[in-house]
mmCIF file of C-alpha atoms and ligand atoms in Angstrom:
data_model
loop_
_atom_site.group_PDB
_atom_site.id
_atom_site.type_symbol
_atom_site.label_atom_id
_atom_site.label_comp_id
_atom_site.label_asym_id
_atom_site.label_seq_id
_atom_site.Cartn_x
_atom_site.Cartn_y
_atom_site.Cartn_z
ATOM 1 C CA MET A 1 119.356 72.114 109.472
ATOM 2 C CA ASP A 2 118.578 75.593 106.507
ATOM 3 C CA GLN A 3 116.110 78.110 108.282
ATOM 4 C CA LYS A 4 114.221 77.082 105.692
ATOM 5 C CA ALA A 5 114.017 72.992 107.449
ATOM 6 C CA GLN A 6 113.949 74.927 110.922
ATOM 7 C CA ALA A 7 110.867 76.875 109.674
ATOM 8 C CA VAL A 8 108.484 73.765 109.169
ATOM 9 C CA ALA A 9 109.929 72.199 112.164
ATOM 10 C CA ALA A 10 108.996 74.846 114.040
ATOM 11 C CA PHE A 11 106.702 75.568 112.374
ATOM 12 C CA SER A 12 104.751 71.059 111.651
ATOM 13 C CA LYS A 13 105.758 70.922 115.542
ATOM 14 C CA VAL A 14 102.637 73.718 116.346
ATOM 15 C CA GLU A 15 100.175 72.417 114.007
ATOM 16 C CA GLY A 16 97.662 70.372 115.410
ATOM 17 C CA GLU A 17 97.629 73.675 118.171
ATOM 18 C CA LEU A 18 96.772 76.478 114.455
ATOM 19 C CA ILE A 19 94.566 74.057 112.974
ATOM 20 C CA ARG A 20 92.354 73.938 117.057
ATOM 21 C CA ILE A 21 92.463 76.662 117.346
ATOM 22 C CA SER A 22 90.571 77.484 113.726
ATOM 23 C CA ARG A 23 88.058 75.290 114.824
ATOM 24 C CA TRP A 24 87.446 76.855 117.584
ATOM 25 C CA MET A 25 87.282 80.440 116.062
ATOM 26 C CA TYR A 26 84.886 78.716 113.255
ATOM 27 C CA ASP A 27 83.256 77.590 116.184
ATOM 28 C CA ASN A 28 82.884 80.653 117.924
ATOM 29 C CA PRO A 29 82.292 83.896 115.690
ATOM 30 C CA GLU A 30 83.135 87.787 117.243
ATOM 31 C CA VAL A 31 82.450 90.311 115.104
ATOM 32 C CA GLY A 32 85.342 92.921 114.126
ATOM 33 C CA PHE A 33 86.029 95.265 117.609
ATOM 34 C CA GLU A 34 84.085 92.526 119.088
ATOM 35 C CA GLU A 35 86.733 89.236 119.323
ATOM 36 C CA TYR A 36 87.338 89.974 122.924
ATOM 37 C CA GLU A 37 87.556 86.018 123.213
ATOM 38 C CA THR A 38 89.665 85.945 119.999
ATOM 39 C CA SER A 39 92.052 88.431 120.105
ATOM 40 C CA ALA A 40 92.585 86.963 124.297
ATOM 41 C CA ARG A 41 93.057 83.619 122.443
ATOM 42 C CA LEU A 42 95.485 84.618 120.147
ATOM 43 C CA ALA A 43 97.296 86.834 122.046
ATOM 44 C CA GLU A 44 98.346 84.478 124.650
ATOM 45 C CA PHE A 45 99.301 81.379 122.299
ATOM 46 C CA LEU A 46 101.799 83.223 120.835
ATOM 47 C CA ALA A 47 102.781 84.168 124.552
ATOM 48 C CA GLY A 48 103.067 80.790 125.163
ATOM 49 C CA HIS A 49 105.649 80.410 121.952
ATOM 50 C CA GLY A 50 107.516 83.451 123.014
ATOM 51 C CA PHE A 51 106.582 86.684 121.815
ATOM 52 C CA ALA A 52 106.169 89.357 124.113
ATOM 53 C CA VAL A 53 103.317 90.866 123.462
ATOM 54 C CA GLU A 54 100.841 94.153 124.559
ATOM 55 C CA TYR A 55 97.497 92.943 124.570
ATOM 56 C CA PRO A 56 95.269 95.193 124.295
ATOM 57 C CA ALA A 57 97.432 96.963 121.595
ATOM 58 C CA TYR A 58 97.491 100.249 120.050
ATOM 59 C CA GLY A 59 94.864 101.442 121.670
ATOM 60 C CA LEU A 60 91.921 98.920 120.688
ATOM 61 C CA GLU A 61 90.678 96.444 122.647
ATOM 62 C CA THR A 62 90.820 93.680 120.495
ATOM 63 C CA ALA A 63 94.481 94.766 119.028
ATOM 64 C CA PHE A 64 98.004 93.154 120.791
ATOM 65 C CA ALA A 65 100.499 92.817 119.135
ATOM 66 C CA ALA A 66 103.402 89.751 119.467
ATOM 67 C CA ARG A 67 106.674 90.689 119.125
ATOM 68 C CA ALA A 68 110.403 88.546 118.095
ATOM 69 C CA GLY A 69 113.930 89.716 117.705
ATOM 70 C CA SER A 70 115.137 92.815 119.265
ATOM 71 C CA LYS A 71 117.665 94.447 115.752
ATOM 72 C CA GLY A 72 116.718 94.932 112.285
ATOM 73 C CA PRO A 73 113.894 95.801 109.710
ATOM 74 C CA GLU A 74 110.632 94.812 110.908
ATOM 75 C CA VAL A 75 108.232 92.510 109.855
ATOM 76 C CA ILE A 76 104.563 92.819 110.436
ATOM 77 C CA ILE A 77 102.557 89.602 109.577
ATOM 78 C CA CYS A 78 98.913 90.263 110.074
ATOM 79 C CA ALA A 79 95.985 88.599 111.863
ATOM 80 C CA GLU A 80 92.835 89.684 110.789
ATOM 81 C CA MET A 81 90.438 87.312 112.789
ATOM 82 C CA ASP A 82 86.772 88.176 112.639
ATOM 83 C CA ALA A 83 83.642 87.115 111.338
ATOM 84 C CA LEU A 84 80.686 88.123 109.907
ATOM 85 C CA PRO A 85 77.239 88.684 110.955
ATOM 86 C CA THR A 86 75.317 85.982 110.519
ATOM 87 C CA VAL A 87 77.058 83.344 108.745
ATOM 88 C CA GLY A 88 80.506 83.494 111.076
ATOM 89 C CA HIS A 89 83.908 82.676 109.333
ATOM 90 C CA ALA A 90 82.489 83.080 105.736
ATOM 91 C CA CYS A 91 85.892 85.261 104.926
ATOM 92 C CA GLY A 92 87.486 82.179 106.430
ATOM 93 C CA HIS A 93 90.037 84.329 108.972
ATOM 94 C CA ASN A 94 90.121 82.251 111.641
ATOM 95 C CA LEU A 95 92.152 80.843 108.312
ATOM 96 C CA ILE A 96 94.437 84.135 108.420
ATOM 97 C CA ALA A 97 94.740 83.976 112.610
ATOM 98 C CA ALA A 98 96.560 80.685 112.047
ATOM 99 C CA SER A 99 98.894 80.924 109.037
ATOM 100 C CA ALA A 100 99.564 84.361 111.119
ATOM 101 C CA LEU A 101 101.086 82.848 114.582
ATOM 102 C CA GLY A 102 101.834 79.417 112.681
ATOM 103 C CA ALA A 103 104.409 82.246 110.791
ATOM 104 C CA GLY A 104 105.039 83.688 113.205
ATOM 105 C CA VAL A 105 106.150 80.575 114.978
ATOM 106 C CA ALA A 106 108.445 79.169 112.342
ATOM 107 C CA LEU A 107 110.884 82.614 112.090
ATOM 108 C CA ALA A 108 110.743 83.674 115.637
ATOM 109 C CA PRO A 109 112.978 81.215 117.035
ATOM 110 C CA LEU A 110 115.175 82.354 113.748
ATOM 111 C CA ALA A 111 114.277 86.454 114.333
ATOM 112 C CA GLU A 112 117.888 86.936 116.394
ATOM 113 C CA ASP A 113 120.372 85.068 113.259
ATOM 114 C CA LEU A 114 118.140 86.801 110.585
ATOM 115 C CA ARG A 115 118.099 89.876 112.549
ATOM 116 C CA ILE A 116 114.638 91.141 112.000
ATOM 117 C CA ARG A 117 112.219 92.359 114.036
ATOM 118 C CA LEU A 118 109.082 90.355 113.730
ATOM 119 C CA MET A 119 105.960 91.026 114.893
ATOM 120 C CA VAL A 120 102.438 89.281 114.634
ATOM 121 C CA LEU A 121 99.884 91.936 114.599
ATOM 122 C CA GLY A 122 95.727 91.338 115.669
ATOM 123 C CA THR A 123 93.756 93.454 113.346
ATOM 124 C CA PRO A 124 90.676 94.046 114.398
ATOM 125 C CA ALA A 125 87.253 94.533 113.188
ATOM 126 C CA GLU A 126 88.596 94.002 107.965
ATOM 127 C CA GLU A 127 84.911 93.241 107.319
ATOM 128 C CA LYS A 128 83.405 96.236 109.120
ATOM 129 C CA MET A 129 85.595 100.128 111.106
ATOM 130 C CA GLY A 130 88.444 98.849 108.906
ATOM 131 C CA GLY A 131 91.287 97.888 112.414
ATOM 132 C CA LYS A 132 93.823 98.235 110.267
ATOM 133 C CA VAL A 133 93.328 101.769 109.120
ATOM 134 C CA ASP A 134 92.858 102.558 113.528
ATOM 135 C CA LEU A 135 96.082 100.688 113.459
ATOM 136 C CA ILE A 136 97.783 102.608 110.942
ATOM 137 C CA ASN A 137 96.788 105.977 112.134
ATOM 138 C CA ALA A 138 98.610 105.183 115.756
ATOM 139 C CA GLY A 139 102.039 104.075 114.880
ATOM 140 C CA ALA A 140 101.583 101.032 114.768
ATOM 141 C CA PHE A 141 103.060 100.325 110.833
ATOM 142 C CA ALA A 142 105.545 103.282 111.173
ATOM 143 C CA GLY A 143 108.683 101.390 111.653
ATOM 144 C CA ALA A 144 107.416 98.981 109.767
ATOM 145 C CA ALA A 145 110.007 97.480 106.148
ATOM 146 C CA ALA A 146 107.008 95.004 105.022
ATOM 147 C CA SER A 147 103.698 93.536 106.116
ATOM 148 C CA MET A 148 102.091 90.231 104.921
ATOM 149 C CA MET A 149 99.412 88.635 105.111
ATOM 150 C CA VAL A 150 97.351 85.278 103.414
ATOM 151 C CA HIS A 151 93.549 84.942 102.299
ATOM 152 C CA PRO A 152 91.485 82.396 101.815
ATOM 153 C CA SER A 153 89.129 81.512 98.404
ATOM 154 C CA ASN A 154 88.189 79.808 95.907
ATOM 155 C CA SER A 155 91.897 79.889 93.840
ATOM 156 C CA ASP A 156 95.355 80.719 94.572
ATOM 157 C CA VAL A 157 96.320 84.171 93.760
ATOM 158 C CA VAL A 158 99.571 85.762 94.457
ATOM 159 C CA ASP A 159 98.666 89.690 93.303
ATOM 160 C CA PRO A 160 94.799 89.667 93.271
ATOM 161 C CA ASN A 161 92.621 93.105 91.975
ATOM 162 C CA VAL A 162 90.960 94.119 95.699
ATOM 163 C CA LEU A 163 89.401 97.752 95.002
ATOM 164 C CA GLY A 164 88.739 99.727 97.715
ATOM 165 C CA VAL A 165 85.491 101.084 98.982
ATOM 166 C CA ARG A 166 83.796 103.926 100.882
ATOM 167 C CA HIS A 167 81.188 101.984 103.803
ATOM 168 C CA ILE A 168 78.385 104.600 104.309
ATOM 169 C CA ASP A 169 75.101 105.334 106.909
ATOM 170 C CA VAL A 170 72.563 106.730 104.808
ATOM 171 C CA GLU A 171 69.156 108.737 105.858
ATOM 172 C CA PHE A 172 66.226 109.992 104.776
ATOM 173 C CA HIS A 173 63.741 112.286 106.914
ATOM 174 C CA GLY A 174 60.523 111.986 106.116
ATOM 175 C CA LYS A 175 56.668 113.018 108.577
ATOM 176 C CA ASP A 176 55.207 110.229 110.214
ATOM 177 C CA SER A 177 51.156 110.177 109.913
ATOM 178 C CA HIS A 178 47.647 108.601 109.032
ATOM 179 C CA ALA A 179 48.578 105.947 105.898
ATOM 180 C CA ALA A 180 44.669 105.429 106.203
ATOM 181 C CA PHE A 181 43.516 108.641 107.251
ATOM 182 C CA ALA A 182 45.428 111.261 106.259
ATOM 183 C CA PRO A 183 49.037 110.046 104.168
ATOM 184 C CA GLN A 184 48.664 113.342 102.503
ATOM 185 C CA LEU A 185 49.689 114.701 105.621
ATOM 186 C CA GLY A 186 52.885 112.139 105.437
ATOM 187 C CA ILE A 187 56.090 113.135 104.081
ATOM 188 C CA ASN A 188 57.242 109.577 103.758
ATOM 189 C CA ALA A 189 61.173 108.778 103.832
ATOM 190 C CA LEU A 190 60.915 104.917 102.642
ATOM 191 C CA ASP A 191 59.977 106.474 99.493
ATOM 192 C CA ALA A 192 62.251 108.347 99.111
ATOM 193 C CA PHE A 193 64.721 105.270 100.373
ATOM 194 C CA VAL A 194 62.947 102.955 97.202
ATOM 195 C CA GLN A 195 64.293 106.233 95.149
ATOM 196 C CA ALA A 196 67.324 106.090 96.251
ATOM 197 C CA TYR A 197 67.708 102.820 95.605
ATOM 198 C CA VAL A 198 66.922 102.360 91.309
ATOM 199 C CA ASN A 199 67.774 105.954 91.312
ATOM 200 C CA VAL A 200 71.714 104.137 92.136
ATOM 201 C CA ALA A 201 69.754 100.719 89.398
ATOM 202 C CA THR A 202 69.664 102.954 86.958
ATOM 203 C CA LEU A 203 73.523 104.272 87.793
ATOM 204 C CA ARG A 204 74.427 100.806 87.717
ATOM 205 C CA GLN A 205 74.887 100.910 83.208
ATOM 206 C CA ALA A 206 77.572 103.524 83.438
ATOM 207 C CA MET A 207 79.235 101.865 85.865
ATOM 208 C CA TYR A 208 82.996 100.163 84.903
ATOM 209 C CA PRO A 209 82.936 96.265 85.991
ATOM 210 C CA THR A 210 84.899 96.966 88.826
ATOM 211 C CA ASP A 211 82.479 99.429 89.957
ATOM 212 C CA LYS A 212 80.659 98.169 92.884
ATOM 213 C CA ILE A 213 77.435 99.382 94.849
ATOM 214 C CA HIS A 214 75.769 97.552 97.534
ATOM 215 C CA ALA A 215 73.281 98.424 100.773
ATOM 216 C CA ILE A 216 70.521 97.149 102.482
ATOM 217 C CA ILE A 217 67.878 98.723 104.273
ATOM 218 C CA THR A 218 68.261 98.969 107.997
ATOM 219 C CA HIS A 219 65.489 101.214 109.539
ATOM 220 C CA GLY A 220 62.290 100.689 107.069
ATOM 221 C CA GLY A 221 59.835 102.702 109.402
ATOM 222 C CA ASP A 222 57.708 100.803 112.244
ATOM 223 C CA ALA A 223 54.324 100.277 111.064
ATOM 224 C CA PRO A 224 52.416 100.033 107.843
ATOM 225 C CA ASN A 225 49.522 101.925 109.070
ATOM 226 C CA ILE A 226 52.232 104.690 109.509
ATOM 227 C CA ILE A 227 53.551 107.142 107.383
ATOM 228 C CA PRO A 228 56.873 106.247 107.904
ATOM 229 C CA SER A 229 58.942 109.323 108.592
ATOM 230 C CA TYR A 230 62.341 107.722 109.266
ATOM 231 C CA THR A 231 64.531 105.791 106.653
ATOM 232 C CA ARG A 232 68.396 104.159 107.241
ATOM 233 C CA SER A 233 70.267 101.846 105.326
ATOM 234 C CA SER A 234 73.977 101.038 104.407
ATOM 235 C CA TRP A 235 75.699 101.246 100.930
ATOM 236 C CA TYR A 236 79.144 100.021 100.133
ATOM 237 C CA VAL A 237 80.488 101.892 96.934
ATOM 238 C CA ARG A 238 83.501 100.663 95.539
ATOM 239 C CA ALA A 239 85.621 101.048 92.731
ATOM 240 C CA ALA A 240 89.266 99.783 91.083
ATOM 241 C CA THR A 241 90.751 103.907 91.485
ATOM 242 C CA ARG A 242 90.806 106.912 94.192
ATOM 243 C CA GLU A 243 90.470 108.610 91.379
ATOM 244 C CA ARG A 244 87.000 107.174 89.966
ATOM 245 C CA MET A 245 85.604 106.402 93.408
ATOM 246 C CA ASP A 246 85.247 109.599 94.378
ATOM 247 C CA GLU A 247 83.127 110.035 91.066
ATOM 248 C CA LEU A 248 81.526 107.271 91.525
ATOM 249 C CA TYR A 249 80.426 108.509 94.985
ATOM 250 C CA ASP A 250 79.051 111.863 94.183
ATOM 251 C CA ARG A 251 76.633 110.831 91.339
ATOM 252 C CA VAL A 252 75.251 108.489 94.154
ATOM 253 C CA LEU A 253 75.060 110.846 96.503
ATOM 254 C CA ALA A 254 73.161 113.189 93.180
ATOM 255 C CA CYS A 255 70.304 109.771 93.583
ATOM 256 C CA PHE A 256 70.276 110.284 97.265
ATOM 257 C CA GLU A 257 69.583 114.086 96.449
ATOM 258 C CA ALA A 258 67.737 113.140 93.819
ATOM 259 C CA ALA A 259 65.361 110.732 95.551
ATOM 260 C CA GLY A 260 65.068 113.809 98.496
ATOM 261 C CA THR A 261 64.190 116.034 96.532
ATOM 262 C CA ALA A 262 61.135 114.074 94.725
ATOM 263 C CA THR A 263 60.257 112.994 98.226
ATOM 264 C CA GLY A 264 60.470 115.658 100.192
ATOM 265 C CA CYS A 265 62.912 114.240 102.469
ATOM 266 C CA SER A 266 65.821 115.281 104.000
ATOM 267 C CA TRP A 267 68.558 113.760 103.921
ATOM 268 C CA ASN A 268 71.988 113.027 105.383
ATOM 269 C CA VAL A 269 74.917 110.412 104.495
ATOM 270 C CA GLU A 270 77.422 109.122 107.660
ATOM 271 C CA PRO A 271 81.008 107.824 107.038
ATOM 272 C CA MET A 272 81.240 104.613 108.689
ATOM 273 C CA GLY A 273 84.389 102.929 109.525
ATOM 274 C CA HIS A 274 87.192 103.398 107.206
ATOM 275 C CA PRO A 275 87.679 104.664 104.009
ATOM 276 C CA PHE A 276 89.277 101.356 102.541
ATOM 277 C CA GLU A 277 92.528 102.243 100.106
ATOM 278 C CA GLY A 278 93.207 99.141 96.486
ATOM 279 C CA MET A 279 96.423 97.487 97.259
ATOM 280 C CA VAL A 280 98.832 97.870 96.115
ATOM 281 C CA ASN A 281 101.000 94.434 95.540
ATOM 282 C CA ASN A 282 104.897 94.540 96.144
ATOM 283 C CA PRO A 283 106.306 93.132 93.193
ATOM 284 C CA VAL A 284 109.284 91.386 95.235
ATOM 285 C CA MET A 285 107.415 90.336 97.881
ATOM 286 C CA VAL A 286 105.055 88.665 95.302
ATOM 287 C CA ASP A 287 107.343 86.444 93.440
ATOM 288 C CA LEU A 288 109.394 85.191 96.281
ATOM 289 C CA PHE A 289 106.014 84.274 97.595
ATOM 290 C CA ALA A 290 104.824 82.227 94.757
ATOM 291 C CA ALA A 291 108.252 80.589 94.089
ATOM 292 C CA ASN A 292 107.634 79.881 98.282
ATOM 293 C CA SER A 293 103.956 78.353 97.426
ATOM 294 C CA ALA A 294 105.081 76.411 94.036
ATOM 295 C CA GLU A 295 107.931 74.821 95.651
ATOM 296 C CA LEU A 296 105.358 74.353 98.997
ATOM 297 C CA GLY A 297 102.792 73.018 96.168
ATOM 298 C CA ARG A 298 100.406 75.449 95.958
ATOM 299 C CA PRO A 299 101.453 77.206 92.608
ATOM 300 C CA MET A 300 100.123 80.607 92.991
ATOM 301 C CA GLY A 301 97.942 82.399 89.439
ATOM 302 C CA ARG A 302 98.343 86.068 88.748
ATOM 303 C CA GLY A 303 95.703 89.092 89.450
ATOM 304 C CA ALA A 304 96.423 90.379 85.732
ATOM 305 C CA ASP A 305 94.725 86.842 83.969
ATOM 306 C CA GLU A 306 92.061 87.228 87.177
ATOM 307 C CA GLU A 307 88.137 89.065 85.106
ATOM 308 C CA PRO A 308 88.968 92.211 87.447
ATOM 309 C CA GLY A 309 85.544 93.095 88.348
ATOM 310 C CA ALA A 310 85.646 89.375 90.255
ATOM 311 C CA ALA A 311 87.495 92.157 93.341
ATOM 312 C CA GLY A 312 86.817 92.622 96.970
ATOM 313 C CA SER A 313 88.517 94.555 98.764
ATOM 314 C CA THR A 314 90.258 94.985 101.759
ATOM 315 C CA ASP A 315 92.045 97.517 104.768
ATOM 316 C CA MET A 316 95.113 95.698 103.645
ATOM 317 C CA GLY A 317 95.311 98.355 101.463
ATOM 318 C CA ASN A 318 95.799 100.665 103.196
ATOM 319 C CA VAL A 319 98.027 99.009 104.696
ATOM 320 C CA SER A 320 99.857 98.512 100.928
ATOM 321 C CA GLN A 321 99.839 102.590 100.811
ATOM 322 C CA VAL A 322 102.368 102.755 103.276
ATOM 323 C CA VAL A 323 104.289 99.423 103.267
ATOM 324 C CA PRO A 324 105.318 97.104 101.283
ATOM 325 C CA SER A 325 102.883 94.371 101.461
ATOM 326 C CA ILE A 326 101.538 91.182 99.389
ATOM 327 C CA HIS A 327 97.523 89.895 100.540
ATOM 328 C CA PRO A 328 97.543 86.084 98.530
ATOM 329 C CA PHE A 329 94.507 84.826 98.459
ATOM 330 C CA LEU A 330 95.138 80.873 98.887
ATOM 331 C CA THR A 331 91.931 77.965 97.255
ATOM 332 C CA ILE A 332 90.438 76.404 100.193
ATOM 333 C CA ASN A 333 89.063 74.493 96.999
ATOM 334 C CA PRO A 334 84.874 75.356 98.561
ATOM 335 C CA GLY A 335 83.608 73.989 95.458
ATOM 336 C CA ASP A 336 80.462 75.958 94.757
ATOM 337 C CA HIS A 337 80.767 78.492 97.884
ATOM 338 C CA VAL A 338 82.544 81.389 98.090
ATOM 339 C CA ASN A 339 83.528 84.256 100.975
ATOM 340 C CA HIS A 340 80.828 84.956 102.858
ATOM 341 C CA GLN A 341 78.148 81.979 102.025
ATOM 342 C CA PRO A 342 77.932 79.819 104.875
ATOM 343 C CA GLY A 343 78.760 76.513 103.071
ATOM 344 C CA PHE A 344 82.676 78.236 102.663
ATOM 345 C CA ALA A 345 82.799 79.227 106.253
ATOM 346 C CA ALA A 346 81.814 75.238 106.743
ATOM 347 C CA HIS A 347 85.862 74.574 103.950
ATOM 348 C CA THR A 348 87.794 76.134 106.560
ATOM 349 C CA VAL A 349 87.824 73.459 109.040
ATOM 350 C CA SER A 350 87.755 70.532 106.108
ATOM 351 C CA ALA A 351 91.539 69.219 105.135
ATOM 352 C CA ASP A 352 91.714 71.587 101.924
ATOM 353 C CA GLY A 353 91.345 74.492 104.640
ATOM 354 C CA GLU A 354 93.627 73.583 107.215
ATOM 355 C CA ARG A 355 96.433 72.648 104.016
ATOM 356 C CA ALA A 356 95.799 76.530 103.286
ATOM 357 C CA ILE A 357 97.120 77.605 106.796
ATOM 358 C CA ARG A 358 100.471 75.604 106.361
ATOM 359 C CA ASP A 359 100.928 77.145 103.220
ATOM 360 C CA GLY A 360 100.534 79.854 104.293
ATOM 361 C CA ALA A 361 102.370 80.254 106.914
ATOM 362 C CA LEU A 362 105.404 78.398 105.666
ATOM 363 C CA ALA A 363 105.447 80.518 102.557
ATOM 364 C CA MET A 364 104.978 84.023 103.868
ATOM 365 C CA ALA A 365 108.304 82.454 106.412
ATOM 366 C CA TRP A 366 109.671 81.085 103.465
ATOM 367 C CA THR A 367 109.735 84.712 101.774
ATOM 368 C CA VAL A 368 110.928 86.689 105.236
ATOM 369 C CA ILE A 369 113.425 84.306 104.876
ATOM 370 C CA ASP A 370 114.224 84.919 102.096
ATOM 371 C CA LEU A 371 114.161 88.936 102.300
ATOM 372 C CA VAL A 372 116.964 87.943 104.749
ATOM 373 C CA VAL A 373 119.330 86.078 102.822
ATOM 374 C CA GLY A 374 119.131 87.788 99.735
ATOM 375 C CA ASP A 375 119.364 91.458 101.424
ATOM 376 C CA ARG A 376 116.047 93.223 99.015
ATOM 377 C CA TRP A 377 115.572 94.776 101.303
ATOM 378 C CA ASN A 378 116.285 98.000 99.096
ATOM 379 C CA GLU A 379 114.365 96.926 96.152
ATOM 380 C CA LEU A 380 110.548 96.389 98.358
HETATM 381 ZN ZN1 ZN B 1 85.355 89.278 103.419
HETATM 382 ZN ZN1 ZN B 2 88.291 88.808 103.870
#
């Protein structure tokens, strides 16, 4: 039996268990840096399948590093596992985790023969803080030759467009007063937020399709009869390149500044989590993955053929800046639903959703085998 067939055989033995793990995650979603039960369950699975598991790992309570193989280039398969507030696994990270585990189990028995060091890395908090950036800073990727993961989506794209993003919170500070009896003595921090929001809305006409700004208000005041002295809001600023991001970010700050001046409020910005970088898709790995995925019955589209503005962000972008990486999208055929909708979450436990576990795991495992067999490391 050749190595790809051996990988399929090893995966097939655990496929049912991986589907159960994914469904369990769907039923028990945990948000970023609170993936305690999830990370424990994933780490336990890998320990039970021959991996040397370090858990917690790299200074993060919900990160784990599961290793197999003792020599050769190191390959890191990233297992995202966090859910979203209120909409659960609407980004399908249950499928990401299950496919990462599946790729690990498919490759672990071959690791010594292939002469690779394999790591399945549990990467917390992709949706919010950027756990992979903490892992990079802690040295998790320092010795890696290649890194990969797959992400569920509504189309199959091997090298999807990814935007950089900065996450910030903004506070406006004014002065409380009786809203009816003495409004003239108040300084309204809610007005400052509203003006900031409208200023940014006006800025949108000068934005590229790949520039994205979105916000929610997280504290808007305490009672209608008190002029709000304090508001807080969360903002994401996205752009295709680092340069454009800096430019756009400065213009957003100018919107806040203008709102503060007009209303008499002071303001401050607090970075929330790490900035995410754009994705550098490694061309060798992209081609290998696309060929393997096609062979598994899932032909891949290319990011260049997609609407450039139809893109999100990922902390895998930061990984791709330091290690040759790929982050292919796999469709779960979610119909009219897209990521971050409850209907998308429901599709992660459908037959199409669960086929992405198999295709993702095997396409990753076969890509690693191709890197070894073709000795492609120097080309990465
Ligand atoms: Zn997401
Ligand atoms: Zn996601």
